[in-house]
Amino acid sequence: MPTKSFRLTRYFTITSFIAVALVALALVYFEHSQGQFFQQVQEQQSELFKQVQDDFAKQQEDVARRDLLAIHEGGNVNLTRLFANALWENDFAPFVLKAQSIPVDHCRAKPDPAIPEPDKNGEPLDTKKSCLADVGKQIMAFPEFSALDAKVVDAMKRSTTFKIKVFDLRGITVYSSEHKQIGEDKRNNAGWQGAVSGKPKSELTFRKTFSAFEGVVENRDLISSYLPVLAPGSDRIVGVFEIYSDVTPFLNRIKQTAIEIAQKAADTQAKVQHAAVENQAKVEQVSIVSVGVVVGLLGLLYAILFFVVKRAQNMIDHQEEERKLSQQRLSQAEKMASLGQMVAGIAHQLNTPLAFSENNVQMAKEAVGTLALPVKTAQDLAKLSKSALDQDQVTIDVSEIRQELEQIHALDTDVQKISIMLDDIYNGVGQMAEMVTHLQDFTHLDQRKWQEADINNTLRSVVYIARSVISSQVELIEIYYDVPLIECDVSQLNQVLLNLINNAAQAIVGDGKIWVRTQTTPQGGVQIEVEDTGYGISADILPHIFDLYFTTKPQGEGNGMGLHIAKDIIDQHGGKIEVQTEDGKGSVFTVTLPANLVHH
């Protein structure tokens, strides 16, 4: 079947629609991704803002606690100095000195189990804790202890100081407003160690219950400060104070402020989130509008391109029609050129049997004319014998016809020769009829354009016609194998094959041979080869042999359209034409045609 033309509008409609749809989908996807990205950025910014506010609130609370601790530590330092100035020289210094006279090394050498075990007699085991408790009892047994304790309680009454402890330089608690703690060893306490080295140490702690000057208190935030006690008028450390100050109201205020800040931050965060939601909605709205506008522009672009392509398709169709008409005109011109050459050859071949037959007819006519007298004489004798039906013998007076009989006797006409001449005439007419039949098969005028055809039969007609065109010095050799029927335009194929045979003959100088072969391809198609022993095709000419108007023949002998048209015809049949050549030794043109319909 002929090759189909490329339908630009159809393929553009499909491919451009798919492309526009993909672009639109990609745009929607990117817009959606951008919206999600913006939303994520908003959420991250909101979360970051919240984190910053939380960190700021926490930092503010921590700073407030630290400042509170520093302020109270400074206050406790001043309190310690005042306390030392008021009571140390006259009251605590002699008391501490006296308490230091009680040895504690033997207590420190005793075990300090977490759970004391009884001895072998069932009595409580003498431990470090119990030993130090005995030391405390000895201290509280001092006569001056009660007066000193009363002064301390009276001095701290109705203040925020809940407890006071006094340590000697050994780390032994020589005084505590909570009496049961007197005698405890704080030598390993980090706060005492820092204070005894001259560095105050403070700590903020929460106590569910605490023994204060005025009794047990509950749920209190306390600052405990270990403070060095300096001898009046010098930098010499003579002891360590531990003061517990109640900062619950201050800390509650700090906590309340932190709550208020957190609430403000939460309100601000809510506003930020609300603004983020509104911004996200605006972004989505703008995104929808943008997508709609772009999709609309894509649709408009598609419509414009469709109109342009549709017009281009019409122009292409028109140009294709013009090309086909031009191709037909070129093909017709080539065919007419071949036909003129072929007609000249056929006319030459027809002249021989025609002249021979004409001569024989004239001779037969003359021979038949000489038989008129004998036939007339024979007819007269027949009449005479018919009139004497009842007699076996008839008397003839030859005097009247003697002259005619002498003329008949003088004739040398041979009836057998007339028969031979008529046979020669008949054979000549048969040759002319065969030539007309092959010519009719070659031109294919009485059949439809595309049909199933036997290439072998087609080639026989082409070769018969070619013999009338090419030189008698060129021998045409036909080698045909069984091939399948193919669907083709026989008239066009005849034109191609005759052109190939003519070109092969023209490439031969003097004597030569042309082989015409057919065979079946491995794919079930048909392969036709035209091989010659001519001068071949040079390497510089070979790439151009199928170009339109390319010819190596002298001007007036070739128009350069034959092979171009041949290739175009083979392409329309879905086949291919190839050439193998060796300069000076000949060429082989191979035509391969697909088996659209396979029949054997």
Steps between C-alpha positions, in 0.01 A plus 500: 500500500620857449666675794276725705573869537578648840181644654641808671170620650413165654840446659525861610155481661595190696860585590440867576195417711708252697784753529266781611330264745837395641610863529171587671534206738862592570394860563223389736746269674762774537240750617372246750855423609573870529186543711604211721852641522362840598278331758797306637703820516213671681472209741875491555509876555208472738666213683829690507323811629330290768830337590669839520223632724513189719877523520474870577243437772708219647815707474323789666382274781848351537654847507244609757581196713872563460460866584283407796765256616777757454304773678414281795851363511627857522239572764605193694862612477405833650282324755794280593722802545241675715438184693872448550551859607218472748546154647824341387761679707319481832278196457586266215880526502540367858224247439658368180842489663359299787316263265820437307651359816273198467686235294322358193770296329393184680146554367618544145686170528182310580289327230214685343253232369181604327300274737666452842515139620486394867806345666518146634322603821212656306606853579522765224840499335716802582522682166640824369156658503427401859845613608454843341155522659669455837739781406198717427350422835825600667494831315138570594595419860721804513355750752517790252307308226151598613580870518671491160207314344255753644694791351506337157128421503417848622716658230342296216139513621245607237766511227531302179794312650370159597816334629858580600787260542853567623791270406848500644803460279482123545159490327314412824160665550554682829166681481169455313163655562381142442674349804508141383741596225766619751804273484455400133816478290489711178866460417414333167223746408584702186332812640704488820818428303440803278423731793799389706718584199347849488235448226132531594280220367123530460229264374127539432297199616138408557404340833165337568565540874765704677582568864520879541547728798126532546416137436462259210401662168380325180556538127766764512763617255819564695843636424771334703829692515834380638686818599850547647519686834792739521659612821405863569752734344677230295461259205563194717227238480396385843188302416216437253136610514219317318190715464164384357293787358137468392453627143163338436313832437773621266515171315120487474512846350766384255286197412192719460695735276622201300140378466389844384787513251410148380136607462605807305724280289211257444274789396769629267553146368127468434506828308803382304329170418181682402701730274679194359166334422375818331824532303477134399143555381613805301788303350266216403255747348778671304630156400156396371468824305853463362437140398172601340666782307788281385266215405288749309809634323607144423155432356520819293850407385375152414212647298733740316751226428219271389379767256855553372564127469162446334588763243845349465337160448284645223808652339689172539208310348489748213877473453472122518237506228723728295794270566300197395386677185857608431618147571236364269605744231864403548408135500287549194782687328743221585244244390441683173875517440529127562187441299642691206813288508291188550261590217793547266632156590158339478433671166826355376403155623150535352639611162678170440199263530274765349717545188548125469126438534420777252739348243353153550148634468592666168663181374207290618262741331689471171515122533131479567437724193675248272264231620190679367513333150556146629222545748264631226588206275445262786165661570397457129597132512300463817192646330548270202528192713200605703286527181586137409416337829377177343806454277839370602678662208471852363634620166681830525575724204833644600529714186317780668703490823830382361654839546394516866630149565832596352512803729420283803768256398749782476433612864772411759303604812549264796205491741733370777706819475185706550427305817853561625467871433169512690666319792777761503237775501324331790824473700580865439156604620553280808829675578332837472212381724751374761679833493171686544408271790833566677464869431152491650633313806782751535280807485235331719232722353210259550544431875451688824794691650574298819459125485662170578762416242751229413833678465636219280224552241551874523872464436443274199299777330758763599790289368310431175449873448859575606639265234338723241677804645850391599786407272502153352857464628368491857376162620206506740500203740188429707521303827166478677421314824160450656402819679182602684241728355536859614264795493639769274445747220613280208525786252736694728712192574527431125632851458760446776617163369522615137702802614743277691543266201546794260761657733679165524504467120626857456786426743624220272732588213491232229417145604373441851249327720212602722357264762148549628432293814219459750492325836311501829646697793530346850212728605274357228532792260634513145853592393582601141857533376618661176871430448712617208856465376531870421753757611352541851455819701789702641517579873451876451185449292340221708356726778312709242347242267153533659506883499246672281640624165840340568640330191837411352361467148566764235245778468196387309549131584385499861296722732614358839150403610498123447666373819345777712153402384587131540602556863189705569277225356675230705469718814126533435483120493669483840810343348857604440742518210873441553805486278829315515758602246864462410647758271580338166335165580128564517216569742220315677177687575286322760132580553336357812122510534300393808237226471189689606292203387673164508368249245694233311 
